[in-house]
Coordinates of C-alpha atoms in Angstrom, one line a residue:
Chain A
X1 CA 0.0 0.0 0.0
X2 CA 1.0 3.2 -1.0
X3 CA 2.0 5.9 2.0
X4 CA -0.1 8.6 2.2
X5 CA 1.3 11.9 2.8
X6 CA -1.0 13.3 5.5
X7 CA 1.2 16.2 7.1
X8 CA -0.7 19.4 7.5
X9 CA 1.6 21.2 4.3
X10 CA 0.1 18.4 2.2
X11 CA -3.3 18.9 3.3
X12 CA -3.2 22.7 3.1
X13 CA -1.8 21.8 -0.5
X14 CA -5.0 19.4 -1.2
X15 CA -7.4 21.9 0.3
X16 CA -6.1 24.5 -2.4
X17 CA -6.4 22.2 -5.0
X18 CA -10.4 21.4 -4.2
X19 CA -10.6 25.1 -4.8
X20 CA -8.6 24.8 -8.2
X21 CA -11.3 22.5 -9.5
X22 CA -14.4 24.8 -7.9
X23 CA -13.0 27.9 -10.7
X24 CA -15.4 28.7 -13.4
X25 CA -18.0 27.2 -11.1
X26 CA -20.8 28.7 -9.5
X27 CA -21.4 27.4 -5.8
X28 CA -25.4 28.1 -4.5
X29 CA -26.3 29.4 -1.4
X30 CA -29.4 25.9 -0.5
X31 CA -31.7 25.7 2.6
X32 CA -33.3 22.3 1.8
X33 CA -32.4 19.2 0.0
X34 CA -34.9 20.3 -2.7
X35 CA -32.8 23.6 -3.6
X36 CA -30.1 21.6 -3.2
X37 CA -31.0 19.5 -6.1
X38 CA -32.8 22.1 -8.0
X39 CA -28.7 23.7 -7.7
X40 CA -26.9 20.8 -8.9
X41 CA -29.5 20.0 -11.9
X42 CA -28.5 23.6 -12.4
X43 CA -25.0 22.9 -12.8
X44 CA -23.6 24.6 -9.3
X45 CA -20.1 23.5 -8.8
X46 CA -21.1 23.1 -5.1
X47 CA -23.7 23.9 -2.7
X48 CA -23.3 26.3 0.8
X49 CA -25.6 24.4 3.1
X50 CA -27.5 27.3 5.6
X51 CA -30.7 27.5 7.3
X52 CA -31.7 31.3 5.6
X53 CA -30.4 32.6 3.2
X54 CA -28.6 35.6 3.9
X55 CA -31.6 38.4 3.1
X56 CA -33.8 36.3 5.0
X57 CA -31.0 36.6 8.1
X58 CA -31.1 39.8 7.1
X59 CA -34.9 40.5 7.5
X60 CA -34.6 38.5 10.6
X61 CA -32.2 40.3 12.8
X62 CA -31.3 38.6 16.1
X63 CA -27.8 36.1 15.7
X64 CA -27.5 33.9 13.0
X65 CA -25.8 30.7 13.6
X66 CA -23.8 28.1 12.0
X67 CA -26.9 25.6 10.7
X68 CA -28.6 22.4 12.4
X69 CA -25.7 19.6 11.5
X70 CA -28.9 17.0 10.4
X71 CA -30.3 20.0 8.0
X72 CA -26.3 19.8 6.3
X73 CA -26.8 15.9 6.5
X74 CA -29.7 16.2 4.5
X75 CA -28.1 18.3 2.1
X76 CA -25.1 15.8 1.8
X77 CA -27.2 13.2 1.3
X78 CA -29.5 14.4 -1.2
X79 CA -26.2 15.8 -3.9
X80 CA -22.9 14.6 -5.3
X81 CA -21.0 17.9 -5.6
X82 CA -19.3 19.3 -2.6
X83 CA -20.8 20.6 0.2
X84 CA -20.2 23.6 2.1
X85 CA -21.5 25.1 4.9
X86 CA -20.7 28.3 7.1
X87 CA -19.8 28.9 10.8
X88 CA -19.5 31.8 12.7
X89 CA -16.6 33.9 12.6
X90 CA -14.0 33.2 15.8
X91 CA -16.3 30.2 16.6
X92 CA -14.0 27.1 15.9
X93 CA -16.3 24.9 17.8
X94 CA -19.1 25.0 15.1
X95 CA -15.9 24.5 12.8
X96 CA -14.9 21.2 14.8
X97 CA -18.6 19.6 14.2
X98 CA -18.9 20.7 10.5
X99 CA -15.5 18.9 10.2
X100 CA -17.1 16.0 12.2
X101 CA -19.5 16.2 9.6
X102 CA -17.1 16.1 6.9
X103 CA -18.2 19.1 5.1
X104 CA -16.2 19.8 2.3
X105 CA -15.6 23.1 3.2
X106 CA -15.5 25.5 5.7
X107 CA -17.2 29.2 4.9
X108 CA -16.2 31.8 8.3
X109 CA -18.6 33.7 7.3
X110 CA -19.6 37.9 8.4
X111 CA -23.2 36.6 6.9
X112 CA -23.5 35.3 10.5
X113 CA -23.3 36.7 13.8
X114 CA -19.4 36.9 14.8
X115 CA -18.9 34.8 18.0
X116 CA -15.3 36.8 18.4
X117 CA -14.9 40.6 17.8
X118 CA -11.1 39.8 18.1
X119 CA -9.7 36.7 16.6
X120 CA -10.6 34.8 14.0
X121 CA -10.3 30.8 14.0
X122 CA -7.0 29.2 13.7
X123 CA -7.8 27.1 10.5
X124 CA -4.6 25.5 10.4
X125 CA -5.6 23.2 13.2
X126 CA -8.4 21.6 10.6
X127 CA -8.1 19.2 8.2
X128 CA -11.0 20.4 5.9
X129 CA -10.7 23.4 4.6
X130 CA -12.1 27.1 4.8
X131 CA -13.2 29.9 2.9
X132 CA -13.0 33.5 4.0
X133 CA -14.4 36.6 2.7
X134 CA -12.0 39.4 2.0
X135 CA -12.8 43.3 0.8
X136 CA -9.1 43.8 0.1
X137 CA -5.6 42.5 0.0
X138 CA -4.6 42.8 3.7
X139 CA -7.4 41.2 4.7
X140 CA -6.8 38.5 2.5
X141 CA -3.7 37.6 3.3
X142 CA -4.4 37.2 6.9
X143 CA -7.0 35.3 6.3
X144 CA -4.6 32.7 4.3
X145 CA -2.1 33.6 7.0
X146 CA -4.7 31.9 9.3
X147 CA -5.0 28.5 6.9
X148 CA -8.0 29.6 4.2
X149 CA -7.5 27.6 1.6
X150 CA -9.8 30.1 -0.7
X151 CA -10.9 33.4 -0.4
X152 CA -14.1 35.2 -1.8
X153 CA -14.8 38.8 -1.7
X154 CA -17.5 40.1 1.1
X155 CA -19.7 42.1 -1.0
X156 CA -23.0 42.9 0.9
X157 CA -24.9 39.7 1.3
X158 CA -28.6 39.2 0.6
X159 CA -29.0 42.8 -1.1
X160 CA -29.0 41.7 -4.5
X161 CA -26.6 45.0 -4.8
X162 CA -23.3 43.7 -6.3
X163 CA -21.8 47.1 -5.8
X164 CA -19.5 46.2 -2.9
X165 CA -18.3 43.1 -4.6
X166 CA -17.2 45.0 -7.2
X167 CA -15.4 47.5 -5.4
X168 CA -13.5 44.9 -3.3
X169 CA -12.7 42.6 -6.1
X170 CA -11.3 46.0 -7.5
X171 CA -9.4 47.5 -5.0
X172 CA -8.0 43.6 -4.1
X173 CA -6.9 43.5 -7.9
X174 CA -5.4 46.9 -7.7
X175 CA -3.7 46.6 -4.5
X176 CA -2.3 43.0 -6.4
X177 CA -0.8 45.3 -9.2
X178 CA 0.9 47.6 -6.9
X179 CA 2.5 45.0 -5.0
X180 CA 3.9 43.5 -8.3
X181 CA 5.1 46.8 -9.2
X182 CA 6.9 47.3 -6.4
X183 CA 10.9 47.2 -6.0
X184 CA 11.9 43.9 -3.8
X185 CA 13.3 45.9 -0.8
X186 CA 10.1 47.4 -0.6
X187 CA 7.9 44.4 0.3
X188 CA 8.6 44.9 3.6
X189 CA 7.0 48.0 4.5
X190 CA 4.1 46.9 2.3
X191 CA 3.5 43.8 4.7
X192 CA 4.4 45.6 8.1
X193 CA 1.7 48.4 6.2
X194 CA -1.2 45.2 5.3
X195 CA -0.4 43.8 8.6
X196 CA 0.0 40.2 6.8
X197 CA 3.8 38.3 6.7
X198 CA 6.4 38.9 4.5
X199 CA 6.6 35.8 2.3
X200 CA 2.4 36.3 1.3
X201 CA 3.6 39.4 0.1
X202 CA 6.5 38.0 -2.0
X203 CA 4.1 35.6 -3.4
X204 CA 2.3 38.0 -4.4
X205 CA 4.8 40.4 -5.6
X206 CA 6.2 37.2 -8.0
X207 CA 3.1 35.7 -8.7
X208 CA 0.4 38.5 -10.0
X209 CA -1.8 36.8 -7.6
X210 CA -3.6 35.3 -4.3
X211 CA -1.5 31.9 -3.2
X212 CA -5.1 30.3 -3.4
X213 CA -8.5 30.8 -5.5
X214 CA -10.5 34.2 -5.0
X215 CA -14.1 34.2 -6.4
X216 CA -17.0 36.8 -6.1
X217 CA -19.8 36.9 -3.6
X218 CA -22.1 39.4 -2.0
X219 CA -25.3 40.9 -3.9
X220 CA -24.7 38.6 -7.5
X221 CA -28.3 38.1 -8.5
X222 CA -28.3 38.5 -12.6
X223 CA -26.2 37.0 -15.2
X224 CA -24.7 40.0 -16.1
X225 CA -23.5 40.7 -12.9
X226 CA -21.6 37.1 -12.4
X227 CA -20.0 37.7 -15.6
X228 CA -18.9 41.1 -14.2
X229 CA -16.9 39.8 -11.8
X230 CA -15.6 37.2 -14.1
X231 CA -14.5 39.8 -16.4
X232 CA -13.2 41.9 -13.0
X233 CA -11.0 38.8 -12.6
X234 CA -13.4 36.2 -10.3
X235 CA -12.1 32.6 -10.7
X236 CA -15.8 31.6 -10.0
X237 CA -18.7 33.2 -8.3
X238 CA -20.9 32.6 -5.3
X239 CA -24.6 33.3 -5.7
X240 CA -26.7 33.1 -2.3
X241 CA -29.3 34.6 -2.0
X242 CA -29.9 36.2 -5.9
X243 CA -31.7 32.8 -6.7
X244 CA -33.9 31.2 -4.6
X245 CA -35.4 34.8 -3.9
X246 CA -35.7 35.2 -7.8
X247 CA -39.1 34.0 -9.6
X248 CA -37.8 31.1 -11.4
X249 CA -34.4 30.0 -9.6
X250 CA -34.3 26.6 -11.4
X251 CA -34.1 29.1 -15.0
X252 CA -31.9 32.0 -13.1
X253 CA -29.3 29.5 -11.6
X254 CA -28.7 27.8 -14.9
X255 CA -28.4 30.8 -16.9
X256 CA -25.5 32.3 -14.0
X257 CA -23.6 29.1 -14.8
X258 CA -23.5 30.0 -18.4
X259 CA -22.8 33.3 -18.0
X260 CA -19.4 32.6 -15.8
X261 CA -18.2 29.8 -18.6
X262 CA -18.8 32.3 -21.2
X263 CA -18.3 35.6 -19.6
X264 CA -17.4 37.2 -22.3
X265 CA -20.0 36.4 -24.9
X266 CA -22.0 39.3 -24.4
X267 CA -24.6 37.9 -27.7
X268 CA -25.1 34.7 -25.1
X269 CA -25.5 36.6 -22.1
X270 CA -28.0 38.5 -23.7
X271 CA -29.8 35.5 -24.5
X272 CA -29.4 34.0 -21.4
X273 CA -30.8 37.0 -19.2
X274 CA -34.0 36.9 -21.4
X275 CA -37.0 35.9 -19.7
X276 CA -35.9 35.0 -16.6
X277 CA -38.7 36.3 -14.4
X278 CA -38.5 38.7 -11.3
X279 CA -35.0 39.1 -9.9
X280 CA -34.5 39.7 -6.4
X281 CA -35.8 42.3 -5.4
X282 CA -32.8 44.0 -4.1
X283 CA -32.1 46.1 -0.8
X284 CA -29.2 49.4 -1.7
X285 CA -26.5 49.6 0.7
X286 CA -27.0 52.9 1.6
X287 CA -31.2 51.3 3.1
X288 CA -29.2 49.2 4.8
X289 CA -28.5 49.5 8.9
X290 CA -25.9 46.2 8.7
X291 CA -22.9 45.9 6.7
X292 CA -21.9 42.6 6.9
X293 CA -18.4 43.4 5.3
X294 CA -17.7 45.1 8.3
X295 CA -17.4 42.2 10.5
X296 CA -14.3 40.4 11.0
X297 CA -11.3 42.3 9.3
Chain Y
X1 CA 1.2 21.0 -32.3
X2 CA -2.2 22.0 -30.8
X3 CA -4.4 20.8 -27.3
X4 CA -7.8 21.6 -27.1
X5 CA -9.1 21.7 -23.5
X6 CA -12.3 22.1 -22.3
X7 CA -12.5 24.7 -20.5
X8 CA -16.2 24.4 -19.2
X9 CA -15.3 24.3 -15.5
X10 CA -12.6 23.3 -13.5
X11 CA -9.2 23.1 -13.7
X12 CA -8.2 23.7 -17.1
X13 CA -5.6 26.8 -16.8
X14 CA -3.6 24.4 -14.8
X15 CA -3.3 21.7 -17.6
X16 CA -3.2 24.9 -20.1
X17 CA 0.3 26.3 -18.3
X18 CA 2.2 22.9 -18.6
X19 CA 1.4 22.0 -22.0
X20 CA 2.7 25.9 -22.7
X21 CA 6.1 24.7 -21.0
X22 CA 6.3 21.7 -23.3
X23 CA 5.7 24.5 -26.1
X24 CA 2.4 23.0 -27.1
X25 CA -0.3 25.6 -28.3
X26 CA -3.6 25.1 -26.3
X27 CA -7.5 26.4 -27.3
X28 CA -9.9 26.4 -24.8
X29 CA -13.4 24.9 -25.6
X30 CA -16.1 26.8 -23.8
X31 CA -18.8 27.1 -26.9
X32 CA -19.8 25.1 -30.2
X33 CA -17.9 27.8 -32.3
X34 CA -14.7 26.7 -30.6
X35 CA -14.9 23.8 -32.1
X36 CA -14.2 25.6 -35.9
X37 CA -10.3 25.7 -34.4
X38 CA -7.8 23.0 -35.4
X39 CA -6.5 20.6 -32.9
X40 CA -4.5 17.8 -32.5
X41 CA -6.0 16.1 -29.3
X42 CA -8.8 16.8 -26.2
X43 CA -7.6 17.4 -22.5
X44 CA -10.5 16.8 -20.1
X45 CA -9.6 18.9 -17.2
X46 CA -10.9 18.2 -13.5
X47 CA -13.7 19.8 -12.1
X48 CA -17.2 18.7 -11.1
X49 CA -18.5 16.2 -14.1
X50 CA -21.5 16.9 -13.4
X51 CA -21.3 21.0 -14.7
X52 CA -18.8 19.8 -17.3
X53 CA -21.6 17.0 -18.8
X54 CA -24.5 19.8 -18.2
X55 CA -22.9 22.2 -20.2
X56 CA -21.4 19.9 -22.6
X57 CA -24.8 19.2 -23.7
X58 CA -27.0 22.8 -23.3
X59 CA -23.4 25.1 -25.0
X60 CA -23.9 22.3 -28.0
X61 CA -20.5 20.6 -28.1
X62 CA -21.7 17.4 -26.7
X63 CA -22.5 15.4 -30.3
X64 CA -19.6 16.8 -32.1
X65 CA -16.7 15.6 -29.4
X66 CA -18.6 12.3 -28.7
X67 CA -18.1 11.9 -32.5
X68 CA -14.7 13.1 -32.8
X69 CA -13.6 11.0 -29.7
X70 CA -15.0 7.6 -31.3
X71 CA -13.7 8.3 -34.6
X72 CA -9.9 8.1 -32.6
X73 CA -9.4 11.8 -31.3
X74 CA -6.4 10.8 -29.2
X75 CA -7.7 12.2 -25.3
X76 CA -5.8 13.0 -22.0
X77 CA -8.2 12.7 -19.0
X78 CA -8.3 13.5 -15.5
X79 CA -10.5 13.0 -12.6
X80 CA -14.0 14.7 -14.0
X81 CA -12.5 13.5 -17.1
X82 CA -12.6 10.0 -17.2
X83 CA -16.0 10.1 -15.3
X84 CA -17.0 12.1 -18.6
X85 CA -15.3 8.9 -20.7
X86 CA -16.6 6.0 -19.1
X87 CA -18.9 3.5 -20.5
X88 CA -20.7 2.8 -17.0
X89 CA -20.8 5.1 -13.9
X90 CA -21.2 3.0 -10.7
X91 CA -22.6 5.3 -8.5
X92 CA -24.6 8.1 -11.2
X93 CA -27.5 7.1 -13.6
X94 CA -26.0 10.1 -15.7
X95 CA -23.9 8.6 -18.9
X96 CA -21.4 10.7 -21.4
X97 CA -19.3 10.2 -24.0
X98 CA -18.5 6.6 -23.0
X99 CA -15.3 6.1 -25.4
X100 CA -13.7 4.3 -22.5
X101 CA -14.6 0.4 -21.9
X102 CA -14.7 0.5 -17.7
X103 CA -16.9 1.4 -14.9
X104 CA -15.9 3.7 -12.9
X105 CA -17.2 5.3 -9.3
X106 CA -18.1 9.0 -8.6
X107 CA -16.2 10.1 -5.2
X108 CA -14.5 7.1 -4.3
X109 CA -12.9 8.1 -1.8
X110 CA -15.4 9.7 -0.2
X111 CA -15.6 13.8 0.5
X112 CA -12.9 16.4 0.9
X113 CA -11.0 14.7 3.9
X114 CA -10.5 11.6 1.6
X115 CA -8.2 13.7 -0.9
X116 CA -4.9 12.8 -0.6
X117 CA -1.7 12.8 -2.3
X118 CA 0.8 9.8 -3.4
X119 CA 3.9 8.7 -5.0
X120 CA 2.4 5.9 -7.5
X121 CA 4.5 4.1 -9.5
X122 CA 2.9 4.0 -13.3
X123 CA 3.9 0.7 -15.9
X124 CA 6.0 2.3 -18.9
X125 CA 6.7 5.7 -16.9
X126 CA 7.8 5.5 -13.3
X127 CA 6.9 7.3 -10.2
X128 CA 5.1 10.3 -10.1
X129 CA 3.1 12.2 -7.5
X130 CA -0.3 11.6 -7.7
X131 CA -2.8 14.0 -6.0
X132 CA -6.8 12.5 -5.3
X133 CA -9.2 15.4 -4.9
X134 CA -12.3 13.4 -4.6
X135 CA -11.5 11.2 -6.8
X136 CA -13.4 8.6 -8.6
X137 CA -11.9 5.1 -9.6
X138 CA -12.0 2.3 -11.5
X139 CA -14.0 -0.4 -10.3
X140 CA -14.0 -3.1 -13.1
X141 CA -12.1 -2.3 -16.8
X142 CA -13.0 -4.6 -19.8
X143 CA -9.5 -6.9 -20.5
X144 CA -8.6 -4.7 -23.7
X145 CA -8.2 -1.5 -21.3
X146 CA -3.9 -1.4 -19.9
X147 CA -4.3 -0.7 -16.2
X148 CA -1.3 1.6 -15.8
X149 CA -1.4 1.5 -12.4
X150 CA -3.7 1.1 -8.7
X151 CA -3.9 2.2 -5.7
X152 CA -4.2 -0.3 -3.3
X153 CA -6.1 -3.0 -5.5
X154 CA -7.8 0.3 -7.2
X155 CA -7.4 0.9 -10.8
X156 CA -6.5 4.2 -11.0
X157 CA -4.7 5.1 -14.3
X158 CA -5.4 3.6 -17.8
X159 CA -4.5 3.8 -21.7
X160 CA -7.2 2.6 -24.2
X161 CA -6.4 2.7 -28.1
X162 CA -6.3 6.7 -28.3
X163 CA -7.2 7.7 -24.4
X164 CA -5.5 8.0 -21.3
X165 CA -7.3 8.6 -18.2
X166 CA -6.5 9.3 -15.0
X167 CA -8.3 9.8 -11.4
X168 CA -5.8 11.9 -10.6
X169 CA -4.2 14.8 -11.6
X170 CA -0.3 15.8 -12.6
X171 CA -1.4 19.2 -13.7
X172 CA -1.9 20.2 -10.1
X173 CA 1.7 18.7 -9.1
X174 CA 3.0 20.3 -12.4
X175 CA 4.4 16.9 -13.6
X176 CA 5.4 16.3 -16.7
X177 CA 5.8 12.5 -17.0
X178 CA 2.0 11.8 -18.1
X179 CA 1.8 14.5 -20.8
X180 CA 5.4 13.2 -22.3
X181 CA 4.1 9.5 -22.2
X182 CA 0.7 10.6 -23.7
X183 CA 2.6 13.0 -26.2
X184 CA 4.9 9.9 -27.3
X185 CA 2.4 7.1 -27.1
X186 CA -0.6 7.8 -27.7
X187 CA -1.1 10.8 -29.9
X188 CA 2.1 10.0 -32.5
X189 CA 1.1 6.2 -32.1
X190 CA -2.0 6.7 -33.3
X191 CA -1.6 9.6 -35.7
X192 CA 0.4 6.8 -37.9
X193 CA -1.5 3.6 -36.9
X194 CA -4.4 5.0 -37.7
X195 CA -4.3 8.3 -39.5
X196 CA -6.9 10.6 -37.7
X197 CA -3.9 13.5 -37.3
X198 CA -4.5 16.4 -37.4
X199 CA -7.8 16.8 -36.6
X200 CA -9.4 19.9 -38.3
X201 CA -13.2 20.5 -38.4

């Protein structure tokens, strides 16, 4: 029998690589194992398992916590493509029983209610991996500082306003291009400045790039707008709560996955964005008492 | 020489930068019209099979490939890949191309904390690393099919005729073993045995 390498470098490696083959997907925020099917016959690359959706949270108020364990069961249970589901930010106990679970990935989400206004969740201790939202390059890097083995942008969840995704998927980007342009003996300063270590920094001063996957999320509720942030430079895009508040989600979530394979055929995202009943209906950030992207920086 | 990868969902940039270091020219295949471009033989990237076989089908490529692929297109597969290939899917009612005479299982190995990395020692071409990320195998292989190698008593690499598929996946460990042995063996191989290079529309 072959060894298997199972030191945490090589799983940290393996979790990056279950992102690699998420890219040009689109991964579904599900409630029940009904979405969760209607998702995959969709085409989602994976499915976030969560008890509301995040403009329902929203509408709610109170805390918001990491989902009943047999609802994510269900969920596993009812599709073949990975599962995800999301825990509180700072609360590595809910992380501990979704890896009990054998969730496929982590989400530490700001969609919920933080359980820690300091630290976030040491997620090199875990063997499964995590997801982390981001609205720029300092927070990204501590995040994969801290063991995410992906990173998404925050954007404002369950607004069906992709404004903020855009602007940190920008400013990430653009922050990315200044570190490249930078002279070596400057890297330094830039990571005592983004409060992340040195050696993130050189990886991205050499490489153009996050070390691990980034996609959209936060407010993508049309075609158009997941090809946006493929065309802003998404590897893939989260949807959550853009579908299942939409009049036909089966119709809506399939059209979003062609949009982000061809995101740059306008003539078929025209065609695809025909007819696809009500969208969400949308909350603006500025009607909004709760930025979510504020949480957890 | 040219690769055509499809480029659907998944990981396809990975397999698209180490053919680039072996200075072959890729296209991507993400619509029918992408078929018009010449090509000398498929990659089928990782990813989930299920998007891949979705939009295989609804973007219009489906009939075309499945055609080309019988008539000898020479193919390099991995993970989603040869679940896209097989003739039988163990665990999935769901059937594709099926150019490939073996049954094969959808998530073997179970979910994400099954993934797991390797040294695995393939017939003809050594050891390379060999990374699972949900991997499927091959359960049963009809005797024509070369097992290349297993894991454990699992079939996990083979070469049919024109195809070579894989449950896991050397792009990711930037390898370039497979593609050499594939390059060599399989698409020269065939392009005199049996004359179906190049392949233009």
């Amino acid at each position: 029998m072959a060894a298997r390498d199972d030191s945490p470098e090589t799983r940290y490696e393996l979790n990056k690589d279950l992102a690699k083959m998420l890219k040009g997907g689109v991964i579904m925020d599900v409630t029940t194992p009904e979405q969760a099917r209607i998702a995959e016959d969709a085409g989602a690359c994976a499915v976030m398992a969560l008890e509301r959706i995040p403009a329902d949270i929203r509408a709610a108020g109170g805390v918001s916590r990491m989902s009943d364990p047999a609802m994510i069961k269900g969920i596993q249970e009812a599709v073949s493509i990975p599962v995800m589901a999301k825990c509180r930010i700072g609360h590595f106990v809910e992380a501990q029983i979704l890896e009990a679970i054998e969730i496929d990935y982590i989400d530490e989400s700001e969609v919920l209610s933080p359980a820690d206004d300091v630290y976030h969740i040491d997620k090199r201790k875990f063997k499964v991996p995590f997801v982390c939202g981001a609205k720029d390059l300092g927070e990204a890097l501590r995040r994969i500082a801290e063991g995410a083995s992906m990173i998404r942008t925050k954007g404002e969840p369950g607004t069906g306003d992709v404004v903020q995704a855009v602007s940190h998927m920008r400013r990430m980007n653009s922050e990315i291009r200044r570190v490249v342009s930078m002279r070596e003996d400057e890297l330094f300063e830039e990571a005592k400045q983004l409060q992340v270590p040195c050696d993130l920094v050189k990886y991205v001063h050499d490489n153009g790039k996050l070390p691990v996957v980034n996609f959209a999320a936060g407010g993508v509720a049309t075609p158009a707008d997941a090809a946006l942030m493929m065309q802003l430079g998404a590897e893939g895009v989260f949807v959550g709560s853009g579908i299942f508040k939409s009049g036909n989600p089966a119709k809506r979530a399939a059209a979003i996955v062609k949009a982000v394979t061809n995101y740059t055929d306008a003539k078929l995202i025209a065609q695809l964005s025909e007819n696809l009943g009500e969208a969400m209906v949308g909350i603006n950030k500025d009607e909004i008492e709760l930025l979510m992207a504020e949480r957890g920086k | 020489m040219t690769a055509a990868i499809l480029a659907l969902q998944g990981a396809f940039a990975e397999h698209e930068a180490l053919l680039h270091t072996l200075g072959i020219d890729t296209v991507e295949l993400r619509e029918e019209k992408d078929l018009d471009n010449p090509f000398d033989f498929l990659v089928l990237p990782g990813g989930e099979s299920t998007v891949q076989g979705k939009l295989l089908h609804e973007l219009d490529m489906f009939d075309e490939l499945k055609k080309r692929i019988a008539a000898g297109l020479p193919v390099f597969a991995t993970c989603a890949g040869l679940i896209l290939l097989a003739e039988k899917i163990e665990n999935d009612d769901k059937r594709y191309f099926q150019a490939l005479p073996v049954t094969v299982r959808r998530n073997a190995y179970g979910r994400q904390l099954g993934s797991h990395r390797i040294t695995l020692s393939l017939k003809g071409i050594g050891e390379v690393p060999a990374t699972f990320i949900r991997a499927p195998y091959i359960t049963s292989a009809s005797p024509d099919v070369e097992v290349l190698a297993r894991e454990d008593d699992e079939i996990v690499a083979v070469r049919y005729r024109h195809i070579l598929a894989l449950s896991f996946h050397p792009e990711l460990d930037m390898d370039e073993k497979l593609y050499r042995y594939f390059l060599k063996h399989v698409v020269k191989e065939d392009a005199q045995a049996e004359k179906v290079l190049p392949f233009s529309a």
